[in-house]
Tab-separated table of C-alpha atoms in Angstrom:
chain	number	residue	atom	x	y	z
Z	1	UNK	CA	1.003	8.357	51.998
Z	2	UNK	CA	-1.537	6.279	50.113
Z	3	UNK	CA	-5.198	5.675	50.821
Z	4	UNK	CA	-5.871	2.308	52.535
Z	5	UNK	CA	-7.921	0.074	50.289
Z	6	UNK	CA	-9.839	-3.143	50.727
Z	7	UNK	CA	-8.564	-6.122	48.730
Z	8	UNK	CA	-10.496	-6.978	45.569
Z	9	UNK	CA	-12.702	-10.092	45.773
Z	10	UNK	CA	-14.309	-9.861	42.352
Z	11	UNK	CA	-12.751	-7.834	39.556
Z	12	UNK	CA	-16.041	-7.942	37.615
Z	13	UNK	CA	-17.823	-5.687	40.086
Z	14	UNK	CA	-14.922	-4.075	41.941
Z	15	UNK	CA	-11.891	-3.829	39.620
Z	16	UNK	CA	-8.801	-1.958	40.696
Z	17	UNK	CA	-5.827	-1.671	38.357
Z	18	UNK	CA	-3.540	-0.944	41.308
Z	19	UNK	CA	-4.540	-4.130	43.154
Z	20	UNK	CA	-1.429	-6.286	43.746
Z	21	UNK	CA	-2.928	-9.276	41.928
Z	22	UNK	CA	-3.684	-7.139	38.829
Z	23	UNK	CA	-0.252	-5.484	38.954
Z	24	UNK	CA	1.574	-8.818	39.193
Z	25	UNK	CA	-0.300	-10.690	36.455
Z	26	UNK	CA	-3.410	-9.070	34.948
Z	27	UNK	CA	-3.817	-11.460	32.010
Z	28	UNK	CA	-5.811	-14.230	33.765
Z	29	UNK	CA	-8.060	-11.532	35.259
Z	30	UNK	CA	-8.742	-10.056	31.823
Z	31	UNK	CA	-9.353	-13.491	30.258
Z	32	UNK	CA	-11.907	-14.169	32.975
Z	33	UNK	CA	-13.619	-10.767	32.617
Z	34	UNK	CA	-13.765	-11.095	28.842
Z	35	UNK	CA	-15.847	-14.254	29.212
Z	36	UNK	CA	-17.984	-13.163	32.139
Z	37	UNK	CA	-18.846	-9.483	31.692
Z	38	UNK	CA	-17.470	-8.329	29.274
Z	39	UNK	CA	-17.515	-4.789	30.766
Z	40	UNK	CA	-16.399	-4.784	34.403
Z	41	UNK	CA	-17.482	-2.144	36.878
Z	42	UNK	CA	-16.004	-0.537	39.967
Z	43	UNK	CA	-17.112	1.987	42.561
Z	44	UNK	CA	-13.466	2.772	43.259
Z	45	UNK	CA	-11.977	6.056	42.004
Z	46	UNK	CA	-15.476	7.511	42.060
Z	47	UNK	CA	-16.861	4.906	39.648
Z	48	UNK	CA	-15.640	3.390	36.417
Z	49	UNK	CA	-15.887	0.750	33.705
Z	50	UNK	CA	-13.396	-1.616	32.130
Z	51	UNK	CA	-14.250	-3.156	28.746
Z	52	UNK	CA	-12.133	-6.303	28.457
Z	53	UNK	CA	-12.817	-7.122	24.804
Z	54	UNK	CA	-11.360	-5.760	21.582
Z	55	UNK	CA	-14.886	-4.748	20.485
Z	56	UNK	CA	-15.499	-2.805	23.700
Z	57	UNK	CA	-12.138	-1.053	23.625
Z	58	UNK	CA	-12.593	-0.127	19.938
Z	59	UNK	CA	-16.091	1.217	20.561
Z	60	UNK	CA	-14.843	3.592	23.255
Z	61	UNK	CA	-11.619	4.603	21.509
Z	62	UNK	CA	-13.482	5.544	18.331
Z	63	UNK	CA	-16.282	7.437	20.062
Z	64	UNK	CA	-15.187	10.972	20.885
Z	65	UNK	CA	-18.796	12.117	21.023
Z	66	UNK	CA	-19.675	10.239	24.223
Z	67	UNK	CA	-16.239	10.077	25.838
Z	68	UNK	CA	-13.766	12.811	26.606
Z	69	UNK	CA	-9.975	12.613	26.909
Z	70	UNK	CA	-9.936	15.545	29.349
Z	71	UNK	CA	-8.145	13.277	31.809
Z	72	UNK	CA	-6.383	10.108	30.703
Z	73	UNK	CA	-4.881	8.975	34.001
Z	74	UNK	CA	-7.300	7.627	36.596
Z	75	UNK	CA	-6.967	9.045	40.095
Z	76	UNK	CA	-9.052	9.469	43.197
Z	77	UNK	CA	-10.213	12.947	42.260
Z	78	UNK	CA	-12.366	14.118	39.379
Z	79	UNK	CA	-10.856	16.787	37.164
Z	80	UNK	CA	-12.430	20.146	37.890
Z	81	UNK	CA	-13.512	22.301	34.966
Z	82	UNK	CA	-11.497	25.304	36.111
Z	83	UNK	CA	-8.329	23.231	36.492
Z	84	UNK	CA	-8.429	22.315	32.813
Z	85	UNK	CA	-8.254	25.184	30.382
Z	86	UNK	CA	-10.772	24.293	27.684
Z	87	UNK	CA	-10.376	23.262	24.955
Z	88	UNK	CA	-6.692	22.545	25.379
Z	89	UNK	CA	-6.594	20.188	28.349
Z	90	UNK	CA	-3.590	19.846	30.644
Z	91	UNK	CA	-1.348	18.010	28.164
Z	92	UNK	CA	-2.411	18.624	24.549
Z	93	UNK	CA	-3.134	16.818	22.319
Z	94	UNK	CA	-3.602	13.699	24.464
Z	95	UNK	CA	-6.034	15.528	26.765
Z	96	UNK	CA	-7.751	17.449	23.955
Z	97	UNK	CA	-11.025	16.600	22.266
Z	98	UNK	CA	-12.078	17.451	18.706
Z	99	UNK	CA	-11.958	19.883	17.071
Z	100	UNK	CA	-9.000	21.417	18.939
Z	101	UNK	CA	-7.333	18.013	19.191
Z	102	UNK	CA	-6.568	17.845	15.481
Z	103	UNK	CA	-4.952	21.294	15.467
Z	104	UNK	CA	-2.729	20.486	18.445
Z	105	UNK	CA	-1.848	17.088	17.030
Z	106	UNK	CA	-0.903	18.291	13.552
Z	107	UNK	CA	1.454	20.712	15.191
Z	108	UNK	CA	3.613	18.021	16.789
Z	109	UNK	CA	3.257	15.102	14.364
Z	110	UNK	CA	5.980	16.279	11.932
Z	111	UNK	CA	8.554	16.102	14.752
Z	112	UNK	CA	7.652	12.446	15.295
Z	113	UNK	CA	7.297	11.431	11.641
Z	114	UNK	CA	9.658	8.735	10.319
Z	115	UNK	CA	12.152	11.169	8.761
Z	116	UNK	CA	13.227	13.085	11.892
Z	117	UNK	CA	12.836	10.003	14.088
Z	118	UNK	CA	14.967	7.707	11.922
Z	119	UNK	CA	17.738	10.302	12.001
Z	120	UNK	CA	18.090	9.529	15.736
Z	121	UNK	CA	19.071	5.894	15.151
Z	122	UNK	CA	22.878	6.309	15.358
Z	123	UNK	CA	22.536	8.319	18.584
Z	124	UNK	CA	20.244	5.698	20.162
Z	125	UNK	CA	22.566	2.884	19.070
Z	126	UNK	CA	25.596	4.477	20.626
Z	127	UNK	CA	23.626	5.264	23.795
Z	128	UNK	CA	22.614	1.583	24.132
Z	129	UNK	CA	26.129	0.407	23.451
Z	130	UNK	CA	27.569	2.824	26.065
Z	131	UNK	CA	25.055	1.659	28.686
Z	132	UNK	CA	26.057	-1.972	28.118
Z	133	UNK	CA	29.722	-1.020	28.250
Z	134	UNK	CA	29.191	0.445	31.738
Z	135	UNK	CA	28.221	-2.998	33.103
Z	136	UNK	CA	30.560	-5.028	30.883
Z	137	UNK	CA	32.235	-7.889	32.720
Z	138	UNK	CA	29.404	-8.379	35.225
Z	139	UNK	CA	27.851	-11.833	35.319
Z	140	UNK	CA	24.456	-10.459	36.256
Z	141	UNK	CA	23.080	-7.184	34.984
Z	142	UNK	CA	19.716	-5.583	35.546
Z	143	UNK	CA	18.049	-5.170	32.144
Z	144	UNK	CA	15.725	-2.546	33.579
Z	145	UNK	CA	17.677	-0.484	36.107
Z	146	UNK	CA	21.060	-0.814	34.329
Z	147	UNK	CA	19.753	-0.489	30.792
Z	148	UNK	CA	16.114	0.043	29.703
Z	149	UNK	CA	15.309	2.835	32.149
Z	150	UNK	CA	18.124	5.050	30.805
Z	151	UNK	CA	17.303	4.845	27.103
Z	152	UNK	CA	14.054	6.831	26.688
Z	153	UNK	CA	14.930	9.649	29.146
Z	154	UNK	CA	18.153	10.305	27.308
Z	155	UNK	CA	16.376	10.485	23.942
Z	156	UNK	CA	13.537	12.687	25.242
Z	157	UNK	CA	15.981	14.975	27.032
Z	158	UNK	CA	17.763	15.634	23.737
Z	159	UNK	CA	14.496	16.217	21.870
Z	160	UNK	CA	13.298	18.767	24.418
Z	161	UNK	CA	16.741	20.293	24.922
Z	162	UNK	CA	16.888	19.719	28.693
Z	163	UNK	CA	20.080	19.587	30.777
Z	164	UNK	CA	22.200	16.444	30.741
Z	165	UNK	CA	22.139	15.926	34.508
Z	166	UNK	CA	18.346	16.044	34.927
Z	167	UNK	CA	17.488	12.507	33.816
Z	168	UNK	CA	16.912	11.196	37.353
Z	169	UNK	CA	14.508	14.048	37.901
Z	170	UNK	CA	12.464	13.001	34.849
Z	171	UNK	CA	12.004	9.501	36.178
Z	172	UNK	CA	10.813	10.994	39.451
Z	173	UNK	CA	8.297	13.240	37.651
Z	174	UNK	CA	6.953	10.328	35.683
Z	175	UNK	CA	6.626	8.298	38.864
Z	176	UNK	CA	4.623	11.075	40.552
Z	177	UNK	CA	2.302	11.513	37.582
Z	178	UNK	CA	1.691	7.876	36.678
Z	179	UNK	CA	2.141	5.842	39.830
Z	180	UNK	CA	0.797	8.070	42.602
Z	181	UNK	CA	-2.810	7.197	41.839
Z	182	UNK	CA	-3.679	6.011	45.345
Z	183	UNK	CA	-2.629	9.246	46.982
Z	184	UNK	CA	-5.124	11.834	48.236
Z	185	UNK	CA	-5.849	14.617	45.741
Z	186	UNK	CA	-4.294	17.378	47.906
Z	187	UNK	CA	-1.049	15.445	48.131
Z	188	UNK	CA	-0.943	14.937	44.382
Z	189	UNK	CA	-1.481	18.630	43.734
Z	190	UNK	CA	1.353	19.417	46.137
Z	191	UNK	CA	3.693	16.998	44.347
Z	192	UNK	CA	2.837	18.491	40.947
Z	193	UNK	CA	4.049	21.958	41.922
Z	194	UNK	CA	7.796	21.300	41.494
Z	195	UNK	CA	7.132	19.612	38.150
Z	196	UNK	CA	5.345	22.697	36.849
Z	197	UNK	CA	8.122	24.898	38.222
Z	198	UNK	CA	10.763	22.807	36.460
Z	199	UNK	CA	9.064	23.131	33.073
Z	200	UNK	CA	8.567	26.850	33.609
Z	201	UNK	CA	12.283	27.216	34.292
Z	202	UNK	CA	13.132	25.289	31.112
Z	203	UNK	CA	10.817	27.527	29.073
Z	204	UNK	CA	12.439	30.651	30.522
Z	205	UNK	CA	15.895	29.281	29.791
Z	206	UNK	CA	14.875	28.536	26.195
Z	207	UNK	CA	13.480	32.064	25.850
Z	208	UNK	CA	16.982	33.311	26.693
Z	209	UNK	CA	18.781	30.710	24.576
Z	210	UNK	CA	16.560	29.533	21.731
Z	211	UNK	CA	17.917	26.495	19.895
Z	212	UNK	CA	16.992	23.648	17.577
Z	213	UNK	CA	14.763	21.536	19.790
Z	214	UNK	CA	11.121	20.732	20.451
Z	215	UNK	CA	10.852	23.251	23.296
Z	216	UNK	CA	11.926	26.167	21.101
Z	217	UNK	CA	9.703	24.845	18.307
Z	218	UNK	CA	6.639	24.849	20.579
Z	219	UNK	CA	7.457	28.304	21.908
Z	220	UNK	CA	7.590	29.686	18.359
Z	221	UNK	CA	4.685	27.665	16.948
Z	222	UNK	CA	1.492	29.395	15.954
Z	223	UNK	CA	-2.133	28.437	15.562
Z	224	UNK	CA	-4.006	30.730	13.175
Z	225	UNK	CA	-1.319	33.367	13.507
Z	226	UNK	CA	-1.276	33.321	17.318
Z	227	UNK	CA	1.481	31.937	19.522
Z	228	UNK	CA	0.394	28.969	21.651
Z	229	UNK	CA	-1.032	29.601	25.114
Z	230	UNK	CA	1.711	29.177	27.738
Z	231	UNK	CA	-0.209	26.230	29.265
Z	232	UNK	CA	-0.264	24.602	25.842
Z	233	UNK	CA	3.530	24.832	25.466
Z	234	UNK	CA	4.187	23.475	28.972
Z	235	UNK	CA	1.420	20.857	28.681
Z	236	UNK	CA	2.798	19.406	25.455
Z	237	UNK	CA	6.322	19.346	26.919
Z	238	UNK	CA	5.021	17.451	29.965
Z	239	UNK	CA	3.186	15.065	27.647
Z	240	UNK	CA	6.320	14.330	25.611
Z	241	UNK	CA	8.285	13.660	28.770
Z	242	UNK	CA	5.685	11.522	30.543
Z	243	UNK	CA	4.455	9.617	27.501
Z	244	UNK	CA	7.944	9.153	26.103
Z	245	UNK	CA	9.718	7.695	29.089
Z	246	UNK	CA	8.362	4.797	31.078
Z	247	UNK	CA	6.160	3.554	28.256
Z	248	UNK	CA	9.135	2.686	26.054
Z	249	UNK	CA	11.260	1.714	29.024
Z	250	UNK	CA	8.495	-0.777	29.925
Z	251	UNK	CA	8.358	-2.183	26.405
Z	252	UNK	CA	12.128	-2.670	26.263
Z	253	UNK	CA	12.150	-4.280	29.714
Z	254	UNK	CA	9.244	-6.630	29.030
Z	255	UNK	CA	10.811	-7.752	25.746
Z	256	UNK	CA	14.167	-8.574	27.363
Z	257	UNK	CA	12.333	-10.262	30.253
Z	258	UNK	CA	10.547	-12.448	27.692
Z	259	UNK	CA	13.754	-13.344	25.861
Z	260	UNK	CA	15.478	-14.162	29.155
Z	261	UNK	CA	12.888	-16.859	29.779
Z	262	UNK	CA	12.355	-18.137	26.251
Z	263	UNK	CA	15.688	-19.336	24.864
Z	264	UNK	CA	14.082	-20.661	21.665
Z	265	UNK	CA	12.786	-17.157	20.823
Z	266	UNK	CA	16.136	-15.593	21.701
Z	267	UNK	CA	17.983	-18.057	19.492
Z	268	UNK	CA	15.680	-17.411	16.540
Z	269	UNK	CA	16.002	-13.650	16.913
Z	270	UNK	CA	19.808	-13.881	17.032
Z	271	UNK	CA	19.990	-16.202	14.014
Z	272	UNK	CA	17.179	-14.742	11.907
Z	273	UNK	CA	17.452	-10.939	11.900
Z	274	UNK	CA	14.641	-10.773	9.292
Z	275	UNK	CA	12.271	-11.764	12.088
Z	276	UNK	CA	12.915	-8.535	13.969
Z	277	UNK	CA	10.066	-6.425	12.513
Z	278	UNK	CA	7.547	-9.152	13.359
Z	279	UNK	CA	9.069	-9.852	16.766
Z	280	UNK	CA	8.881	-6.150	17.693
Z	281	UNK	CA	5.161	-6.065	16.922
Z	282	UNK	CA	4.555	-9.271	18.881
Z	283	UNK	CA	6.420	-7.857	21.882
Z	284	UNK	CA	4.253	-4.745	21.586
Z	285	UNK	CA	1.056	-6.767	21.312
Z	286	UNK	CA	1.734	-9.291	24.013
Z	287	UNK	CA	3.276	-6.937	26.556
Z	288	UNK	CA	1.548	-3.682	25.522
Z	289	UNK	CA	2.500	-1.338	28.362
Z	290	UNK	CA	-0.100	1.394	28.023
Z	291	UNK	CA	-3.666	1.498	29.275
Z	292	UNK	CA	-5.482	4.798	28.721
Z	293	UNK	CA	-8.547	6.341	30.324
Z	294	UNK	CA	-11.554	8.351	29.221
Z	295	UNK	CA	-14.404	10.075	31.053
Z	296	UNK	CA	-18.079	9.585	30.240
Z	297	UNK	CA	-19.483	12.893	28.993
Z	298	UNK	CA	-23.128	12.377	29.977
Z	299	UNK	CA	-25.357	9.726	31.566
Z	300	UNK	CA	-26.047	7.063	28.943
Z	301	UNK	CA	-26.451	3.393	28.131
Z	302	UNK	CA	-23.325	2.098	26.409
Z	303	UNK	CA	-22.241	-1.506	25.803
Z	304	UNK	CA	-25.219	-2.524	27.931
Z	305	UNK	CA	-24.041	-0.502	30.936
Z	306	UNK	CA	-25.717	2.444	32.667
Z	307	UNK	CA	-22.827	4.880	32.553
Z	308	UNK	CA	-22.947	8.117	34.534
Z	309	UNK	CA	-21.397	11.446	33.666
Z	310	UNK	CA	-17.734	11.564	34.805
Z	311	UNK	CA	-17.458	7.797	35.254
Z	312	UNK	CA	-14.001	6.608	34.250
Z	313	UNK	CA	-13.378	4.220	31.394
Z	314	UNK	CA	-10.181	2.250	31.771
Z	315	UNK	CA	-9.238	1.724	28.134
Z	316	UNK	CA	-7.358	-1.559	28.167
Z	317	UNK	CA	-5.468	-1.780	24.884
Z	318	UNK	CA	-3.346	-4.601	26.381
Z	319	UNK	CA	-6.524	-6.592	27.143
Z	320	UNK	CA	-7.900	-5.995	23.631
Z	321	UNK	CA	-4.627	-7.328	22.227
Z	322	UNK	CA	-5.267	-10.740	23.767
Z	323	UNK	CA	-8.895	-11.102	22.732
Z	324	UNK	CA	-9.312	-14.478	20.972
Z	325	UNK	CA	-12.387	-13.120	19.167
Z	326	UNK	CA	-10.157	-11.099	16.828
Z	327	UNK	CA	-6.901	-13.034	16.785
Z	328	UNK	CA	-5.925	-16.686	16.520
Z	329	UNK	CA	-3.884	-18.039	19.418
Z	330	UNK	CA	-4.210	-14.617	21.087
Z	331	UNK	CA	-2.930	-15.959	24.403
Z	332	UNK	CA	0.337	-17.226	22.874
Z	333	UNK	CA	3.478	-15.279	22.076
Z	334	UNK	CA	4.397	-16.129	18.468
Z	335	UNK	CA	7.642	-14.456	17.518
Z	336	UNK	CA	7.038	-14.675	13.760
Z	337	UNK	CA	3.355	-13.734	13.837
Z	338	UNK	CA	2.682	-12.228	10.406
Z	339	UNK	CA	-0.771	-10.746	10.928
Z	340	UNK	CA	-0.887	-8.473	13.915
Z	341	UNK	CA	-3.295	-5.551	14.151
Z	342	UNK	CA	-2.433	-4.889	17.783
Z	343	UNK	CA	-3.520	-1.758	19.624
Z	344	UNK	CA	-0.375	-1.147	21.684
Z	345	UNK	CA	-0.321	2.449	20.412
Z	346	UNK	CA	-4.053	2.893	20.720
Z	347	UNK	CA	-6.730	3.229	18.108
Z	348	UNK	CA	-8.412	6.201	16.463
Z	349	UNK	CA	-7.525	9.875	16.657
Z	350	UNK	CA	-5.290	9.555	19.711
Z	351	UNK	CA	-2.867	7.007	18.204
Z	352	UNK	CA	0.390	7.437	20.126
Z	353	UNK	CA	2.157	10.361	18.446
Z	354	UNK	CA	5.516	8.897	19.448
Z	355	UNK	CA	4.974	5.411	18.055
Z	356	UNK	CA	7.715	5.702	15.399
Z	357	UNK	CA	10.195	6.763	18.060
Z	358	UNK	CA	9.089	4.056	20.502
Z	359	UNK	CA	9.507	1.350	17.850
Z	360	UNK	CA	12.949	2.633	16.925
Z	361	UNK	CA	14.142	2.689	20.546
Z	362	UNK	CA	12.683	-0.767	21.192
Z	363	UNK	CA	14.303	-2.292	18.108
Z	364	UNK	CA	17.719	-0.738	18.630
Z	365	UNK	CA	17.714	-1.571	22.359
Z	366	UNK	CA	17.003	-5.239	21.622
Z	367	UNK	CA	19.445	-5.412	18.705
Z	368	UNK	CA	22.288	-3.979	20.761
Z	369	UNK	CA	21.512	-6.211	23.743
Z	370	UNK	CA	21.400	-9.476	21.792
Z	371	UNK	CA	24.424	-8.494	19.726
Z	372	UNK	CA	26.475	-8.266	22.905
Z	373	UNK	CA	24.707	-11.106	24.706
Z	374	UNK	CA	23.389	-13.712	22.257
Z	375	UNK	CA	22.582	-15.949	25.234
Z	376	UNK	CA	21.182	-14.861	28.576
Z	377	UNK	CA	18.675	-15.997	31.175
Z	378	UNK	CA	16.650	-14.672	34.056
Z	379	UNK	CA	18.890	-14.788	37.137
Z	380	UNK	CA	16.270	-14.401	39.800
Z	381	UNK	CA	12.653	-14.685	38.605
Z	382	UNK	CA	11.226	-13.745	42.002
Z	383	UNK	CA	13.142	-10.439	41.990
Z	384	UNK	CA	11.211	-9.125	38.985
Z	385	UNK	CA	8.815	-6.349	40.014
Z	386	UNK	CA	6.152	-4.613	37.914
Z	387	UNK	CA	5.059	-0.981	37.858
Z	388	UNK	CA	1.540	-0.274	39.100
Z	389	UNK	CA	-0.946	1.946	37.309
Z	390	UNK	CA	-1.638	2.511	33.651
Z	391	UNK	CA	1.848	1.789	32.352
Z	392	UNK	CA	2.877	-1.795	32.922
Z	393	UNK	CA	6.463	-2.922	32.745
Z	394	UNK	CA	9.153	-4.689	34.760
Z	395	UNK	CA	11.176	-2.386	36.998
Z	396	UNK	CA	13.814	-4.915	38.025
Z	397	UNK	CA	15.038	-7.693	35.719
Z	398	UNK	CA	18.206	-9.426	36.964
Z	399	UNK	CA	19.673	-11.232	33.971
Z	400	UNK	CA	22.609	-13.649	33.923
Z	401	UNK	CA	24.695	-12.835	30.869
Z	402	UNK	CA	27.743	-15.003	31.535
A	1	UNK	CA	-4.958	-5.292	-8.582
A	2	UNK	CA	-4.750	-1.906	-6.948
A	3	UNK	CA	-4.199	-0.795	-3.363
A	4	UNK	CA	-5.668	2.304	-1.735
A	5	UNK	CA	-5.434	3.897	1.717
A	6	UNK	CA	-8.542	5.492	3.148
A	7	UNK	CA	-7.065	8.760	4.430
A	8	UNK	CA	-10.065	9.289	6.703
A	9	UNK	CA	-9.265	6.047	8.543
A	10	UNK	CA	-5.450	6.198	8.551
A	11	UNK	CA	-4.065	7.419	11.900
A	12	UNK	CA	-0.385	7.039	11.081
A	13	UNK	CA	0.408	3.763	12.854
A	14	UNK	CA	3.085	3.307	10.200
A	15	UNK	CA	2.674	-0.425	9.768
A	16	UNK	CA	2.250	-0.247	5.962
A	17	UNK	CA	5.363	1.746	5.082
A	18	UNK	CA	7.455	-0.212	7.608
A	19	UNK	CA	6.423	-3.631	6.287
A	20	UNK	CA	6.119	-2.706	2.607
A	21	UNK	CA	8.264	0.317	1.771
A	22	UNK	CA	8.160	-0.617	-1.928
A	23	UNK	CA	4.410	0.011	-1.972
A	24	UNK	CA	3.798	2.638	0.731
A	25	UNK	CA	5.389	5.889	1.845
A	26	UNK	CA	4.299	8.591	4.272
A	27	UNK	CA	3.421	12.277	4.333
A	28	UNK	CA	4.888	15.006	6.559
A	29	UNK	CA	2.592	13.974	9.430
A	30	UNK	CA	3.631	10.337	9.181
A	31	UNK	CA	0.355	9.150	7.671
A	32	UNK	CA	0.553	6.352	5.106
A	33	UNK	CA	0.553	7.022	1.346
A	34	UNK	CA	0.350	4.681	-1.632
A	35	UNK	CA	3.387	5.206	-3.848
A	36	UNK	CA	2.594	5.884	-7.508
A	37	UNK	CA	-0.751	4.741	-8.880
A	38	UNK	CA	-1.096	1.799	-6.504
A	39	UNK	CA	-1.316	-0.775	-9.285
A	40	UNK	CA	0.393	-3.923	-8.004
A	41	UNK	CA	2.563	-6.570	-9.610
A	42	UNK	CA	2.788	-10.006	-7.969
A	43	UNK	CA	5.456	-8.965	-5.436
A	44	UNK	CA	3.640	-5.732	-4.681
A	45	UNK	CA	0.381	-7.601	-4.130
A	46	UNK	CA	1.969	-9.857	-1.551
A	47	UNK	CA	3.458	-6.872	0.291
A	48	UNK	CA	0.214	-4.901	0.128
A	49	UNK	CA	-1.684	-7.887	1.581
A	50	UNK	CA	0.804	-8.090	4.436
A	51	UNK	CA	0.306	-4.387	5.169
A	52	UNK	CA	-3.465	-4.745	4.921
A	53	UNK	CA	-3.386	-7.556	7.481
A	54	UNK	CA	-1.433	-5.407	9.928
A	55	UNK	CA	-3.280	-2.090	9.755
A	56	UNK	CA	-5.005	-1.537	13.110
A	57	UNK	CA	-7.438	0.957	11.565
A	58	UNK	CA	-8.466	-1.244	8.585
A	59	UNK	CA	-7.534	1.681	6.334
A	60	UNK	CA	-6.004	-0.355	3.494
A	61	UNK	CA	-8.009	-2.049	0.779
A	62	UNK	CA	-7.002	-4.016	-2.275
A	63	UNK	CA	-9.328	-4.356	-5.263
A	64	UNK	CA	-9.572	-4.655	-9.032
A	65	UNK	CA	-7.616	-1.921	-10.774
């Protein structure tokens, strides 16, 4: 069940990131807001603000004094103090504020540093190749549901040391957490229960059979000589799963969707492998999947707006990435763009901890796809559907490969 | 010319060591590091400028050595 909502007539005063028009193609909306507002307002979700410019997004992302990360996914309910163990937050470190944030972040960063991440490349390459082998011979394959959607869950499952057969379950969890934003609060709480139970069961299983994985690492980790709180262990595991799956899946899907419609870019990428590092960053900039959220800590004037305590801020990194005030030809995809300070992985202290892994998966997924299919095109443009909510990406991409 | 990374600004986006591994490395957290003393020859200068132009946090600066 979802709450019935009125259609949006003006995104400047009544924005809704789950509105069908926004979900289908948000870029013209953001271009318009950037010129008109540039901070849009809504009474929906209990009240919130959407800065559409790079300057506005940077100001919020770098200001942890006036904004809290206590909750980073907008929903119909406000987080209650007692539901969020301070100072950890439900999914540390993404939901943590300074000073605890830095402690929780330093704990997990080494696992996502280039060394350990790059060691996964052969595994990811063989995973991609196996997925393509499964649909070999078909004239039309779905670049999302046959390919992209399987890559990140498989990688994350191995990092956390979760059972082989549970991948479908992960996608379901992620769907509940990220896409159920229009559901009533009670229903969301009810749907969270099995997710918490699943992670608890994994922790218990790891307690019995400790092994070399991130779950065991978190269970043994210490802060100032003390083991982590149980909610901290489970919260970070949930974060790794949620943040590591449909974000990267979306980036892979959007990139292949782009190449399927732009044969000149596909041809250059096939013939000029040196372009790949620049192409990856342009895919990330132009189709940045992730929009974050913050909460206003106290009533204040900010960016010319009268913000109230607990108002949401929808932190549109994808909108900032297309702001012509900071980038030439910001509205164009330029596959060999050499200067690209995009914010696809955020800005400031909450820079995506998994960015090295995401880049690796994205690059290998594209390399393997174009190696097998140096020419392909969109089979059915109208069949492409996009995920709603704060992670944007195509969920169905029928591609003709022969 | 010499390149430096402002460690207080760097958040570990990893653009510098990916684009210019001859000039930049990383620490155990994945934050960027200047290799050696940061003094640049002509090739190094070009690479360092590329990294500087791609750092989202504006943490890289190039100046007189």
